[in-house]
C-alpha positions as a printed Julia matrix, in Angstrom:
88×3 Matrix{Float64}:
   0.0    0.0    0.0
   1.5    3.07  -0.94
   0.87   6.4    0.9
  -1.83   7.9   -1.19
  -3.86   4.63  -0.43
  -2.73   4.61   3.15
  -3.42   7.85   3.63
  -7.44   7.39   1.96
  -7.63   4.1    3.69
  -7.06   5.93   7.44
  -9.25   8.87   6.24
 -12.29   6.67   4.98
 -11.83   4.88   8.11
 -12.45   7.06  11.19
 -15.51   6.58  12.43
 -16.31   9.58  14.46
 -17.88   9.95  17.71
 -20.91  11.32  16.79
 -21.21   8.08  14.51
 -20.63   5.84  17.37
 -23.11   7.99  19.23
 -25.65   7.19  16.37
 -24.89   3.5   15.87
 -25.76   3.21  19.69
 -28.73   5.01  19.59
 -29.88   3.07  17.05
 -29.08   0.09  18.02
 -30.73   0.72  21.74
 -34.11   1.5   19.38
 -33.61  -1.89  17.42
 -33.38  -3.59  20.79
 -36.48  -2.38  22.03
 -38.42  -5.19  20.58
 -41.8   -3.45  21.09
 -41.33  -1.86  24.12
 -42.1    1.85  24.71
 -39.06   4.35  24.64
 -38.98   6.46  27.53
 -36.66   9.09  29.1
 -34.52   8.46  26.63
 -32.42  11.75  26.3
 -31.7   11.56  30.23
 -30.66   8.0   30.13
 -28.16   8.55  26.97
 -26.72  11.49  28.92
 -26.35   9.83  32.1
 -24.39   7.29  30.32
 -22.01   9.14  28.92
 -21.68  11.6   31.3
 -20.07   9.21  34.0
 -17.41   7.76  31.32
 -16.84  10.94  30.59
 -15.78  12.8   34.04
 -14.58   9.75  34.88
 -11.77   9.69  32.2
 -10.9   13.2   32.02
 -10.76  13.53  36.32
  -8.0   10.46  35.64
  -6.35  12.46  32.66
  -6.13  15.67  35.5
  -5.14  12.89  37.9
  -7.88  13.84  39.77
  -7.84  17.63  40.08
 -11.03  19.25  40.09
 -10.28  22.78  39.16
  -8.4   21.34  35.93
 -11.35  18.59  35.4
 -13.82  21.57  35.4
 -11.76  24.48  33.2
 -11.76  20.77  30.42
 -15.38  20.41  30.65
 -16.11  24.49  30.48
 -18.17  23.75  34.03
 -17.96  25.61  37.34
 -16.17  23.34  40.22
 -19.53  23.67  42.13
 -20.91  21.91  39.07
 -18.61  19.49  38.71
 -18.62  18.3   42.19
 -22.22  18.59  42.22
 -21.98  15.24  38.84
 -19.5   13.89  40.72
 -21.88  13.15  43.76
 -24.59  12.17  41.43
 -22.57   8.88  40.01
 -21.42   8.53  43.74
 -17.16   9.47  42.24
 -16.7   12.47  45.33
């Protein structure tokens, strides 16, 4: 492979995250199997939300401040998602 192809190969072949996000989202409807949807944005927030402070509190190795000035948030805020998914 030569680095023309290489370099269309690696192009055509990021997926990005917002089409992970969409291949999940459909595949949670597809799994359904005739039940009703509900809640749905809070419950695809919640899970990525967790994941999400999770990995970038371990990137800061665990500083707050630096967590929260990442995520554009206010340290009350963050603290306040921490206690919700039980990580303060």
């Amino acid at each position: 492979m030569n680095d023309n192809e290489l370099n269309s190969y690696s192009e055509s072949s990021v997926v990005t995250l917002r089409e992970n996000v969409a291949e999940v989202i459909r595949h949670y409807f597809a799994s359904l199997k005739g039940e009703e949807p509900k809640h749905v944005y809070d419950f695809f927030l919640d899970e990525i939300e967790e994941p999400l402070l999770a990995v970038v509190m371990k990137y800061t190795r665990y500083n707050q401040s630096e967590t929260a000035r990442i995520l554009g948030l206010s340290r009350g805020t963050l603290r306040t998602k921490l206690k919700k998914f039980g990580m303060l």
